[in-house]
């Protein structure tokens, strides 16, 4: 074990992380992330917010092992992330379901890839289908479901592989306002039942504060952490906490940081 891999108690650590994209044709470089240092505790719910292009997706993809750091490293359970693995599951902005597979077969997809199909894993899949509220829809096809229901299938699929880290990149952004709020509440319920460490990207500050234990605010050009905001609002959280003065203060605080960052970027 080298010096950078000394044991710590964190679930995930990002150390001096730099990610640069290089255009193979022109050779031009885009520094997407520079010197990201952060720690995430086991079971924590983290939200990342920040202006468009500040590297949120890049960070998540690096944690997922889909992108290689150009400098620094990501440690998951004290092990350096070298590539994708079964210990991490992603939920994307648009439900990436197979239209020709039923709900159950979509949920079982990750398990099939892992060659772990058994009575036990099927039972697990059914439990997660129930947990996301889709009991009775197992034999339906994606086109027979609403957008919110499709995102629930995505979530059930991610949970069924039993990852130790759940990565969510704007999973609710395609939903209407009402469905979105409902899904936020549902996600918190599911999270409190599963206790999975989660990293959730969103553009909506109120969504971030409602869901998170801590909100990481990223700034752009180059992407970096400009603030870490503790959300000391007790759980379980009802949707009406969104009208609470403490909640609104946190929103104001985060907004002012993002506004400053966006102005720097020329996004006025
Ligand atoms: N494949 C790529 N090749 C080159 N540059 C890229 C690539 N993907 C992203 N970038 C650049 O890296 C920066 C960060 O992009 P990223 O998608 O991580 O931002 P983001 O914070 O997720 O943005 P959004 O909020 O719009 O989703 C941007 O400047 C973007 O143009
Ligand atoms: Mg993104």
PDB file of C-alpha atoms and ligand atoms in Angstrom:
ATOM      1  CA  UNK A   1       0.000   0.000   0.000  1.00  0.00           C
ATOM      2  CA  UNK A   2       1.535   3.348  -0.963  1.00  0.00           C
ATOM      3  CA  UNK A   3       1.247   6.620   0.865  1.00  0.00           C
ATOM      4  CA  UNK A   4      -1.822   7.817  -1.003  1.00  0.00           C
ATOM      5  CA  UNK A   5      -3.722   4.675  -0.073  1.00  0.00           C
ATOM      6  CA  UNK A   6      -3.466   4.911   3.691  1.00  0.00           C
ATOM      7  CA  UNK A   7      -6.656   3.585   5.259  1.00  0.00           C
ATOM      8  CA  UNK A   8      -9.388   6.101   5.932  1.00  0.00           C
ATOM      9  CA  UNK A   9     -12.969   5.682   7.055  1.00  0.00           C
ATOM     10  CA  UNK A  10     -14.523   7.281   4.014  1.00  0.00           C
ATOM     11  CA  UNK A  11     -16.643   5.500   1.471  1.00  0.00           C
ATOM     12  CA  UNK A  12     -15.275   7.624  -1.344  1.00  0.00           C
ATOM     13  CA  UNK A  13     -12.354   9.991  -1.563  1.00  0.00           C
ATOM     14  CA  UNK A  14     -11.376  12.230  -4.444  1.00  0.00           C
ATOM     15  CA  UNK A  15      -7.762  13.314  -4.116  1.00  0.00           C
ATOM     16  CA  UNK A  16      -6.220  16.034  -6.226  1.00  0.00           C
ATOM     17  CA  UNK A  17      -8.428  14.840  -9.071  1.00  0.00           C
ATOM     18  CA  UNK A  18      -7.837  16.406 -12.489  1.00  0.00           C
ATOM     19  CA  UNK A  19      -9.697  15.390 -15.624  1.00  0.00           C
ATOM     20  CA  UNK A  20      -8.734  16.845 -18.998  1.00  0.00           C
ATOM     21  CA  UNK A  21     -10.399  15.986 -22.290  1.00  0.00           C
ATOM     22  CA  UNK A  22      -8.131  15.951 -25.308  1.00  0.00           C
ATOM     23  CA  UNK A  23      -9.575  16.283 -28.780  1.00  0.00           C
ATOM     24  CA  UNK A  24      -7.780  13.618 -30.800  1.00  0.00           C
ATOM     25  CA  UNK A  25      -8.129  15.519 -34.089  1.00  0.00           C
ATOM     26  CA  UNK A  26      -7.125  19.016 -33.032  1.00  0.00           C
ATOM     27  CA  UNK A  27      -5.098  18.195 -29.929  1.00  0.00           C
ATOM     28  CA  UNK A  28      -6.976  20.891 -27.995  1.00  0.00           C
ATOM     29  CA  UNK A  29      -7.463  20.323 -24.302  1.00  0.00           C
ATOM     30  CA  UNK A  30     -10.449  21.058 -22.073  1.00  0.00           C
ATOM     31  CA  UNK A  31      -9.669  21.022 -18.366  1.00  0.00           C
ATOM     32  CA  UNK A  32     -13.001  19.710 -17.068  1.00  0.00           C
ATOM     33  CA  UNK A  33     -11.973  19.191 -13.437  1.00  0.00           C
ATOM     34  CA  UNK A  34      -9.056  20.601 -11.518  1.00  0.00           C
ATOM     35  CA  UNK A  35      -7.890  19.546  -8.090  1.00  0.00           C
ATOM     36  CA  UNK A  36     -11.113  18.045  -6.747  1.00  0.00           C
ATOM     37  CA  UNK A  37     -10.630  17.071  -3.109  1.00  0.00           C
ATOM     38  CA  UNK A  38     -13.555  15.632  -1.219  1.00  0.00           C
ATOM     39  CA  UNK A  39     -14.618  12.809   1.054  1.00  0.00           C
ATOM     40  CA  UNK A  40     -17.965  11.063   1.222  1.00  0.00           C
ATOM     41  CA  UNK A  41     -19.089   9.037   4.232  1.00  0.00           C
ATOM     42  CA  UNK A  42     -20.704   5.608   4.128  1.00  0.00           C
ATOM     43  CA  UNK A  43     -24.473   5.936   3.715  1.00  0.00           C
ATOM     44  CA  UNK A  44     -24.344   9.638   2.941  1.00  0.00           C
ATOM     45  CA  UNK A  45     -26.608  11.329   0.399  1.00  0.00           C
ATOM     46  CA  UNK A  46     -24.556  13.876  -1.557  1.00  0.00           C
ATOM     47  CA  UNK A  47     -25.901  16.274  -4.150  1.00  0.00           C
ATOM     48  CA  UNK A  48     -23.743  18.092  -6.676  1.00  0.00           C
ATOM     49  CA  UNK A  49     -24.920  21.373  -8.164  1.00  0.00           C
ATOM     50  CA  UNK A  50     -23.161  23.926 -10.333  1.00  0.00           C
ATOM     51  CA  UNK A  51     -23.412  25.797 -13.602  1.00  0.00           C
ATOM     52  CA  UNK A  52     -23.740  23.904 -16.857  1.00  0.00           C
ATOM     53  CA  UNK A  53     -20.380  22.610 -18.067  1.00  0.00           C
ATOM     54  CA  UNK A  54     -18.688  22.718 -14.650  1.00  0.00           C
ATOM     55  CA  UNK A  55     -17.840  19.026 -14.793  1.00  0.00           C
ATOM     56  CA  UNK A  56     -20.576  17.341 -12.722  1.00  0.00           C
ATOM     57  CA  UNK A  57     -21.123  14.525 -15.223  1.00  0.00           C
ATOM     58  CA  UNK A  58     -17.374  14.251 -15.738  1.00  0.00           C
ATOM     59  CA  UNK A  59     -16.926  13.738 -12.002  1.00  0.00           C
ATOM     60  CA  UNK A  60     -19.632  11.067 -11.845  1.00  0.00           C
ATOM     61  CA  UNK A  61     -18.218   9.271 -14.875  1.00  0.00           C
ATOM     62  CA  UNK A  62     -14.788   9.278 -13.274  1.00  0.00           C
ATOM     63  CA  UNK A  63     -16.212   7.795 -10.069  1.00  0.00           C
ATOM     64  CA  UNK A  64     -17.988   5.213 -12.254  1.00  0.00           C
ATOM     65  CA  UNK A  65     -14.622   4.354 -13.804  1.00  0.00           C
ATOM     66  CA  UNK A  66     -15.781   5.324 -17.291  1.00  0.00           C
ATOM     67  CA  UNK A  67     -13.203   8.137 -17.480  1.00  0.00           C
ATOM     68  CA  UNK A  68      -9.584   8.060 -16.393  1.00  0.00           C
ATOM     69  CA  UNK A  69      -8.191  10.898 -14.264  1.00  0.00           C
ATOM     70  CA  UNK A  70      -5.385  12.893 -15.830  1.00  0.00           C
ATOM     71  CA  UNK A  71      -4.117  13.499 -12.311  1.00  0.00           C
ATOM     72  CA  UNK A  72      -4.960  12.439  -8.777  1.00  0.00           C
ATOM     73  CA  UNK A  73      -7.253   9.559  -7.932  1.00  0.00           C
ATOM     74  CA  UNK A  74     -10.594   8.317  -6.703  1.00  0.00           C
ATOM     75  CA  UNK A  75     -10.630   5.850  -3.828  1.00  0.00           C
ATOM     76  CA  UNK A  76     -13.688   3.710  -3.211  1.00  0.00           C
ATOM     77  CA  UNK A  77     -13.523   1.776   0.058  1.00  0.00           C
ATOM     78  CA  UNK A  78      -9.818   2.652   0.108  1.00  0.00           C
ATOM     79  CA  UNK A  79      -9.233   1.030  -3.279  1.00  0.00           C
ATOM     80  CA  UNK A  80      -8.169   3.103  -6.247  1.00  0.00           C
ATOM     81  CA  UNK A  81     -10.847   3.168  -8.965  1.00  0.00           C
ATOM     82  CA  UNK A  82      -9.291   1.740 -12.125  1.00  0.00           C
ATOM     83  CA  UNK A  83     -12.411   1.098 -14.190  1.00  0.00           C
ATOM     84  CA  UNK A  84     -16.124   0.298 -14.035  1.00  0.00           C
ATOM     85  CA  UNK A  85     -17.345  -2.286 -11.526  1.00  0.00           C
ATOM     86  CA  UNK A  86     -20.405  -4.028 -10.097  1.00  0.00           C
ATOM     87  CA  UNK A  87     -19.999  -1.993  -6.904  1.00  0.00           C
ATOM     88  CA  UNK A  88     -21.319   1.134  -8.665  1.00  0.00           C
ATOM     89  CA  UNK A  89     -24.621   1.639 -10.479  1.00  0.00           C
ATOM     90  CA  UNK A  90     -25.665   4.638 -12.563  1.00  0.00           C
ATOM     91  CA  UNK A  91     -29.069   6.163 -13.199  1.00  0.00           C
ATOM     92  CA  UNK A  92     -29.075   8.578 -16.136  1.00  0.00           C
ATOM     93  CA  UNK A  93     -31.178  11.590 -17.070  1.00  0.00           C
ATOM     94  CA  UNK A  94     -33.309   9.682 -19.546  1.00  0.00           C
ATOM     95  CA  UNK A  95     -34.572   6.226 -18.654  1.00  0.00           C
ATOM     96  CA  UNK A  96     -32.281   3.913 -20.596  1.00  0.00           C
ATOM     97  CA  UNK A  97     -34.633   0.941 -20.742  1.00  0.00           C
ATOM     98  CA  UNK A  98     -34.762  -1.717 -23.432  1.00  0.00           C
ATOM     99  CA  UNK A  99     -38.120  -1.235 -25.184  1.00  0.00           C
ATOM    100  CA  UNK A 100     -38.415  -4.941 -26.049  1.00  0.00           C
ATOM    101  CA  UNK A 101     -37.943  -6.088 -22.470  1.00  0.00           C
ATOM    102  CA  UNK A 102     -40.615  -6.152 -19.798  1.00  0.00           C
ATOM    103  CA  UNK A 103     -40.202  -4.250 -16.529  1.00  0.00           C
ATOM    104  CA  UNK A 104     -38.975  -7.411 -14.790  1.00  0.00           C
ATOM    105  CA  UNK A 105     -36.533  -8.241 -17.605  1.00  0.00           C
ATOM    106  CA  UNK A 106     -35.215  -4.681 -17.601  1.00  0.00           C
ATOM    107  CA  UNK A 107     -34.703  -4.804 -13.848  1.00  0.00           C
ATOM    108  CA  UNK A 108     -32.928  -8.164 -14.179  1.00  0.00           C
ATOM    109  CA  UNK A 109     -30.632  -6.905 -16.945  1.00  0.00           C
ATOM    110  CA  UNK A 110     -27.668  -6.026 -14.698  1.00  0.00           C
ATOM    111  CA  UNK A 111     -27.983  -9.369 -12.913  1.00  0.00           C
ATOM    112  CA  UNK A 112     -27.961 -11.190 -16.277  1.00  0.00           C
ATOM    113  CA  UNK A 113     -24.792  -9.345 -17.290  1.00  0.00           C
ATOM    114  CA  UNK A 114     -23.239 -10.436 -14.005  1.00  0.00           C
ATOM    115  CA  UNK A 115     -24.466 -14.009 -14.653  1.00  0.00           C
ATOM    116  CA  UNK A 116     -26.175 -14.085 -11.269  1.00  0.00           C
ATOM    117  CA  UNK A 117     -29.700 -15.060 -12.315  1.00  0.00           C
ATOM    118  CA  UNK A 118     -31.204 -17.222  -9.560  1.00  0.00           C
ATOM    119  CA  UNK A 119     -34.393 -17.600  -7.550  1.00  0.00           C
ATOM    120  CA  UNK A 120     -32.784 -15.382  -4.944  1.00  0.00           C
ATOM    121  CA  UNK A 121     -31.854 -12.517  -7.322  1.00  0.00           C
ATOM    122  CA  UNK A 122     -35.303 -12.722  -8.968  1.00  0.00           C
ATOM    123  CA  UNK A 123     -36.834 -12.365  -5.538  1.00  0.00           C
ATOM    124  CA  UNK A 124     -34.596  -9.378  -4.894  1.00  0.00           C
ATOM    125  CA  UNK A 125     -35.664  -7.801  -8.200  1.00  0.00           C
ATOM    126  CA  UNK A 126     -39.294  -8.261  -7.196  1.00  0.00           C
ATOM    127  CA  UNK A 127     -38.607  -6.625  -3.840  1.00  0.00           C
ATOM    128  CA  UNK A 128     -37.098  -3.565  -5.515  1.00  0.00           C
ATOM    129  CA  UNK A 129     -39.966  -3.416  -8.012  1.00  0.00           C
ATOM    130  CA  UNK A 130     -42.313  -3.353  -5.020  1.00  0.00           C
ATOM    131  CA  UNK A 131     -40.155  -0.782  -3.244  1.00  0.00           C
ATOM    132  CA  UNK A 132     -40.308   1.648  -6.197  1.00  0.00           C
ATOM    133  CA  UNK A 133     -44.082   1.148  -6.291  1.00  0.00           C
ATOM    134  CA  UNK A 134     -44.370  -0.866  -9.498  1.00  0.00           C
ATOM    135  CA  UNK A 135     -45.908  -4.009  -8.068  1.00  0.00           C
ATOM    136  CA  UNK A 136     -48.248  -5.379 -10.754  1.00  0.00           C
ATOM    137  CA  UNK A 137     -46.315  -3.845 -13.665  1.00  0.00           C
ATOM    138  CA  UNK A 138     -43.684  -6.602 -13.964  1.00  0.00           C
ATOM    139  CA  UNK A 139     -44.941  -7.759 -17.370  1.00  0.00           C
ATOM    140  CA  UNK A 140     -45.488  -4.313 -18.824  1.00  0.00           C
ATOM    141  CA  UNK A 141     -43.219  -2.848 -21.499  1.00  0.00           C
ATOM    142  CA  UNK A 142     -41.550   0.587 -21.175  1.00  0.00           C
ATOM    143  CA  UNK A 143     -43.887   2.223 -23.738  1.00  0.00           C
ATOM    144  CA  UNK A 144     -46.812   1.335 -21.491  1.00  0.00           C
ATOM    145  CA  UNK A 145     -45.310   3.356 -18.607  1.00  0.00           C
ATOM    146  CA  UNK A 146     -45.141   7.080 -17.839  1.00  0.00           C
ATOM    147  CA  UNK A 147     -41.761   8.852 -17.659  1.00  0.00           C
ATOM    148  CA  UNK A 148     -41.833   8.742 -13.854  1.00  0.00           C
ATOM    149  CA  UNK A 149     -42.600   5.025 -13.871  1.00  0.00           C
ATOM    150  CA  UNK A 150     -39.771   4.404 -16.338  1.00  0.00           C
ATOM    151  CA  UNK A 151     -37.344   6.214 -14.035  1.00  0.00           C
ATOM    152  CA  UNK A 152     -38.575   3.988 -11.207  1.00  0.00           C
ATOM    153  CA  UNK A 153     -37.682   0.938 -13.298  1.00  0.00           C
ATOM    154  CA  UNK A 154     -34.227   2.446 -13.832  1.00  0.00           C
ATOM    155  CA  UNK A 155     -33.852   2.939 -10.112  1.00  0.00           C
ATOM    156  CA  UNK A 156     -35.003  -0.617  -9.361  1.00  0.00           C
ATOM    157  CA  UNK A 157     -32.511  -1.927 -11.914  1.00  0.00           C
ATOM    158  CA  UNK A 158     -29.686   0.051 -10.301  1.00  0.00           C
ATOM    159  CA  UNK A 159     -30.655  -1.166  -6.809  1.00  0.00           C
ATOM    160  CA  UNK A 160     -31.086  -4.819  -7.815  1.00  0.00           C
ATOM    161  CA  UNK A 161     -27.389  -5.234  -8.602  1.00  0.00           C
ATOM    162  CA  UNK A 162     -26.899  -4.184  -4.965  1.00  0.00           C
ATOM    163  CA  UNK A 163     -24.185  -1.601  -5.619  1.00  0.00           C
ATOM    164  CA  UNK A 164     -22.344  -0.049  -2.721  1.00  0.00           C
ATOM    165  CA  UNK A 165     -22.541   3.332  -4.447  1.00  0.00           C
ATOM    166  CA  UNK A 166     -25.479   4.769  -6.360  1.00  0.00           C
ATOM    167  CA  UNK A 167     -24.670   7.414  -8.978  1.00  0.00           C
ATOM    168  CA  UNK A 168     -27.550   9.510 -10.280  1.00  0.00           C
ATOM    169  CA  UNK A 169     -27.070  12.089 -13.058  1.00  0.00           C
ATOM    170  CA  UNK A 170     -30.103  14.384 -13.160  1.00  0.00           C
ATOM    171  CA  UNK A 171     -32.475  11.407 -12.994  1.00  0.00           C
ATOM    172  CA  UNK A 172     -35.618  13.524 -12.602  1.00  0.00           C
ATOM    173  CA  UNK A 173     -34.926  16.343 -15.018  1.00  0.00           C
ATOM    174  CA  UNK A 174     -37.225  14.975 -17.729  1.00  0.00           C
ATOM    175  CA  UNK A 175     -40.193  14.758 -15.345  1.00  0.00           C
ATOM    176  CA  UNK A 176     -42.972  17.300 -14.825  1.00  0.00           C
ATOM    177  CA  UNK A 177     -42.805  19.357 -11.624  1.00  0.00           C
ATOM    178  CA  UNK A 178     -45.400  17.336  -9.696  1.00  0.00           C
ATOM    179  CA  UNK A 179     -44.013  13.918 -10.615  1.00  0.00           C
ATOM    180  CA  UNK A 180     -40.556  15.192  -9.815  1.00  0.00           C
ATOM    181  CA  UNK A 181     -41.505  16.213  -6.290  1.00  0.00           C
ATOM    182  CA  UNK A 182     -43.224  12.894  -5.748  1.00  0.00           C
ATOM    183  CA  UNK A 183     -40.118  11.051  -6.972  1.00  0.00           C
ATOM    184  CA  UNK A 184     -37.884  13.084  -4.654  1.00  0.00           C
ATOM    185  CA  UNK A 185     -39.924  11.950  -1.693  1.00  0.00           C
ATOM    186  CA  UNK A 186     -39.982   8.380  -2.949  1.00  0.00           C
ATOM    187  CA  UNK A 187     -36.227   8.396  -3.467  1.00  0.00           C
ATOM    188  CA  UNK A 188     -35.667   9.494   0.130  1.00  0.00           C
ATOM    189  CA  UNK A 189     -37.935   6.727   1.352  1.00  0.00           C
ATOM    190  CA  UNK A 190     -36.035   4.139  -0.724  1.00  0.00           C
ATOM    191  CA  UNK A 191     -32.686   5.570   0.337  1.00  0.00           C
ATOM    192  CA  UNK A 192     -33.625   5.382   4.012  1.00  0.00           C
ATOM    193  CA  UNK A 193     -34.616   1.739   3.508  1.00  0.00           C
ATOM    194  CA  UNK A 194     -31.465   0.763   1.600  1.00  0.00           C
ATOM    195  CA  UNK A 195     -28.931   3.161   3.174  1.00  0.00           C
ATOM    196  CA  UNK A 196     -26.921   3.240  -0.058  1.00  0.00           C
ATOM    197  CA  UNK A 197     -24.279   5.917  -0.354  1.00  0.00           C
ATOM    198  CA  UNK A 198     -25.623   8.140  -3.129  1.00  0.00           C
ATOM    199  CA  UNK A 199     -24.255  10.902  -5.346  1.00  0.00           C
ATOM    200  CA  UNK A 200     -27.014  12.797  -7.093  1.00  0.00           C
ATOM    201  CA  UNK A 201     -26.474  15.550  -9.689  1.00  0.00           C
ATOM    202  CA  UNK A 202     -29.140  18.164 -10.221  1.00  0.00           C
ATOM    203  CA  UNK A 203     -29.642  21.657 -11.608  1.00  0.00           C
ATOM    204  CA  UNK A 204     -32.471  22.294  -9.191  1.00  0.00           C
ATOM    205  CA  UNK A 205     -31.147  23.746  -5.946  1.00  0.00           C
ATOM    206  CA  UNK A 206     -34.300  22.939  -3.967  1.00  0.00           C
ATOM    207  CA  UNK A 207     -34.067  19.323  -5.088  1.00  0.00           C
ATOM    208  CA  UNK A 208     -30.448  19.211  -3.862  1.00  0.00           C
ATOM    209  CA  UNK A 209     -31.241  20.698  -0.442  1.00  0.00           C
ATOM    210  CA  UNK A 210     -34.331  18.537   0.003  1.00  0.00           C
ATOM    211  CA  UNK A 211     -32.433  15.314  -0.701  1.00  0.00           C
ATOM    212  CA  UNK A 212     -28.911  15.840   0.558  1.00  0.00           C
ATOM    213  CA  UNK A 213     -26.938  15.501   3.749  1.00  0.00           C
ATOM    214  CA  UNK A 214     -24.380  17.758   2.078  1.00  0.00           C
ATOM    215  CA  UNK A 215     -24.437  19.734  -1.151  1.00  0.00           C
ATOM    216  CA  UNK A 216     -21.205  20.087  -3.114  1.00  0.00           C
ATOM    217  CA  UNK A 217     -21.252  23.275  -5.147  1.00  0.00           C
ATOM    218  CA  UNK A 218     -19.034  23.112  -8.222  1.00  0.00           C
ATOM    219  CA  UNK A 219     -17.683  26.141 -10.045  1.00  0.00           C
ATOM    220  CA  UNK A 220     -16.717  26.191 -13.685  1.00  0.00           C
ATOM    221  CA  UNK A 221     -13.626  26.739 -15.819  1.00  0.00           C
ATOM    222  CA  UNK A 222     -11.962  24.763 -14.575  1.00  0.00           C
ATOM    223  CA  UNK A 223     -14.481  22.641 -12.679  1.00  0.00           C
ATOM    224  CA  UNK A 224     -13.723  22.646  -8.979  1.00  0.00           C
ATOM    225  CA  UNK A 225     -15.452  22.539  -5.593  1.00  0.00           C
ATOM    226  CA  UNK A 226     -16.328  26.072  -4.478  1.00  0.00           C
ATOM    227  CA  UNK A 227     -18.390  25.220  -1.407  1.00  0.00           C
ATOM    228  CA  UNK A 228     -19.682  22.317   0.656  1.00  0.00           C
ATOM    229  CA  UNK A 229     -23.002  23.046   2.341  1.00  0.00           C
ATOM    230  CA  UNK A 230     -24.256  20.995   5.294  1.00  0.00           C
ATOM    231  CA  UNK A 231     -27.999  20.438   5.273  1.00  0.00           C
ATOM    232  CA  UNK A 232     -28.872  20.119   8.923  1.00  0.00           C
ATOM    233  CA  UNK A 233     -32.543  19.438   8.394  1.00  0.00           C
ATOM    234  CA  UNK A 234     -33.815  16.393  10.290  1.00  0.00           C
ATOM    235  CA  UNK A 235     -35.127  13.316   8.501  1.00  0.00           C
ATOM    236  CA  UNK A 236     -37.587  12.022   7.520  1.00  0.00           C
ATOM    237  CA  UNK A 237     -38.223  15.138   5.467  1.00  0.00           C
ATOM    238  CA  UNK A 238     -41.644  15.996   4.277  1.00  0.00           C
ATOM    239  CA  UNK A 239     -42.070  18.041   1.084  1.00  0.00           C
ATOM    240  CA  UNK A 240     -43.426  20.952   3.096  1.00  0.00           C
ATOM    241  CA  UNK A 241     -39.944  21.569   4.595  1.00  0.00           C
ATOM    242  CA  UNK A 242     -39.354  23.348   1.276  1.00  0.00           C
ATOM    243  CA  UNK A 243     -41.240  26.291   2.762  1.00  0.00           C
ATOM    244  CA  UNK A 244     -39.213  26.287   5.985  1.00  0.00           C
ATOM    245  CA  UNK A 245     -37.035  29.410   6.555  1.00  0.00           C
ATOM    246  CA  UNK A 246     -33.922  27.258   7.186  1.00  0.00           C
ATOM    247  CA  UNK A 247     -34.514  25.515   3.872  1.00  0.00           C
ATOM    248  CA  UNK A 248     -34.996  28.806   2.034  1.00  0.00           C
ATOM    249  CA  UNK A 249     -31.846  30.261   3.584  1.00  0.00           C
ATOM    250  CA  UNK A 250     -29.793  27.338   2.313  1.00  0.00           C
ATOM    251  CA  UNK A 251     -31.272  27.790  -1.176  1.00  0.00           C
ATOM    252  CA  UNK A 252     -30.389  31.496  -1.126  1.00  0.00           C
ATOM    253  CA  UNK A 253     -26.858  30.744  -0.002  1.00  0.00           C
ATOM    254  CA  UNK A 254     -26.252  28.174  -2.745  1.00  0.00           C
ATOM    255  CA  UNK A 255     -27.874  30.408  -5.363  1.00  0.00           C
ATOM    256  CA  UNK A 256     -25.604  33.296  -4.523  1.00  0.00           C
ATOM    257  CA  UNK A 257     -22.508  31.118  -4.962  1.00  0.00           C
ATOM    258  CA  UNK A 258     -23.703  29.751  -8.289  1.00  0.00           C
ATOM    259  CA  UNK A 259     -24.676  33.193  -9.479  1.00  0.00           C
ATOM    260  CA  UNK A 260     -21.187  34.469  -8.713  1.00  0.00           C
ATOM    261  CA  UNK A 261     -19.684  31.538 -10.593  1.00  0.00           C
ATOM    262  CA  UNK A 262     -21.978  31.975 -13.603  1.00  0.00           C
ATOM    263  CA  UNK A 263     -21.153  35.693 -13.772  1.00  0.00           C
ATOM    264  CA  UNK A 264     -17.444  34.830 -13.833  1.00  0.00           C
ATOM    265  CA  UNK A 265     -18.208  32.548 -16.751  1.00  0.00           C
ATOM    266  CA  UNK A 266     -20.149  35.214 -18.626  1.00  0.00           C
ATOM    267  CA  UNK A 267     -23.543  33.486 -18.342  1.00  0.00           C
ATOM    268  CA  UNK A 268     -25.429  36.572 -17.136  1.00  0.00           C
TER     269      UNK A 268
HETATM  270  N1  LIG B   1     -16.225  14.021 -24.420  1.00  0.00           N
HETATM  271  C1  LIG B   1     -15.820  15.278 -24.240  1.00  0.00           C
HETATM  272  N2  LIG B   1     -14.826  15.809 -24.983  1.00  0.00           N
HETATM  273  C2  LIG B   1     -14.402  17.068 -24.795  1.00  0.00           C
HETATM  274  N3  LIG B   1     -14.889  17.899 -23.862  1.00  0.00           N
HETATM  275  C3  LIG B   1     -15.891  17.433 -23.079  1.00  0.00           C
HETATM  276  C4  LIG B   1     -16.407  16.104 -23.237  1.00  0.00           C
HETATM  277  N4  LIG B   1     -17.409  15.923 -22.309  1.00  0.00           N
HETATM  278  C5  LIG B   1     -17.484  17.084 -21.641  1.00  0.00           C
HETATM  279  N5  LIG B   1     -16.591  17.981 -22.098  1.00  0.00           N
HETATM  280  C6  LIG B   1     -16.377  19.342 -21.583  1.00  0.00           C
HETATM  281  O1  LIG B   1     -16.028  19.234 -20.209  1.00  0.00           O
HETATM  282  C7  LIG B   1     -16.688  20.234 -19.453  1.00  0.00           C
HETATM  283  C8  LIG B   1     -17.534  19.580 -18.374  1.00  0.00           C
HETATM  284  O2  LIG B   1     -18.594  18.847 -18.971  1.00  0.00           O
HETATM  285  P1  LIG B   1     -19.684  18.042 -18.118  1.00  0.00           P
HETATM  286  O3  LIG B   1     -20.575  17.350 -19.085  1.00  0.00           O
HETATM  287  O4  LIG B   1     -18.984  17.216 -17.121  1.00  0.00           O
HETATM  288  O5  LIG B   1     -20.452  19.253 -17.392  1.00  0.00           O
HETATM  289  P2  LIG B   1     -21.793  19.226 -16.515  1.00  0.00           P
HETATM  290  O6  LIG B   1     -21.487  19.994 -15.288  1.00  0.00           O
HETATM  291  O7  LIG B   1     -22.289  17.843 -16.369  1.00  0.00           O
HETATM  292  O8  LIG B   1     -22.781  20.086 -17.437  1.00  0.00           O
HETATM  293  P3  LIG B   1     -24.403  20.012 -17.519  1.00  0.00           P
HETATM  294  O9  LIG B   1     -24.890  20.664 -16.271  1.00  0.00           O
HETATM  295  O10 LIG B   1     -24.699  20.825 -18.730  1.00  0.00           O
HETATM  296  O11 LIG B   1     -24.798  18.575 -17.649  1.00  0.00           O
HETATM  297  C9  LIG B   1     -17.458  21.094 -20.459  1.00  0.00           C
HETATM  298  O12 LIG B   1     -16.692  22.209 -20.788  1.00  0.00           O
HETATM  299  C10 LIG B   1     -17.633  20.179 -21.642  1.00  0.00           C
HETATM  300  O13 LIG B   1     -17.676  20.909 -22.840  1.00  0.00           O
HETATM  301 MG1  LIG B   2     -24.059  16.830 -16.920  1.00  0.00          MG
END
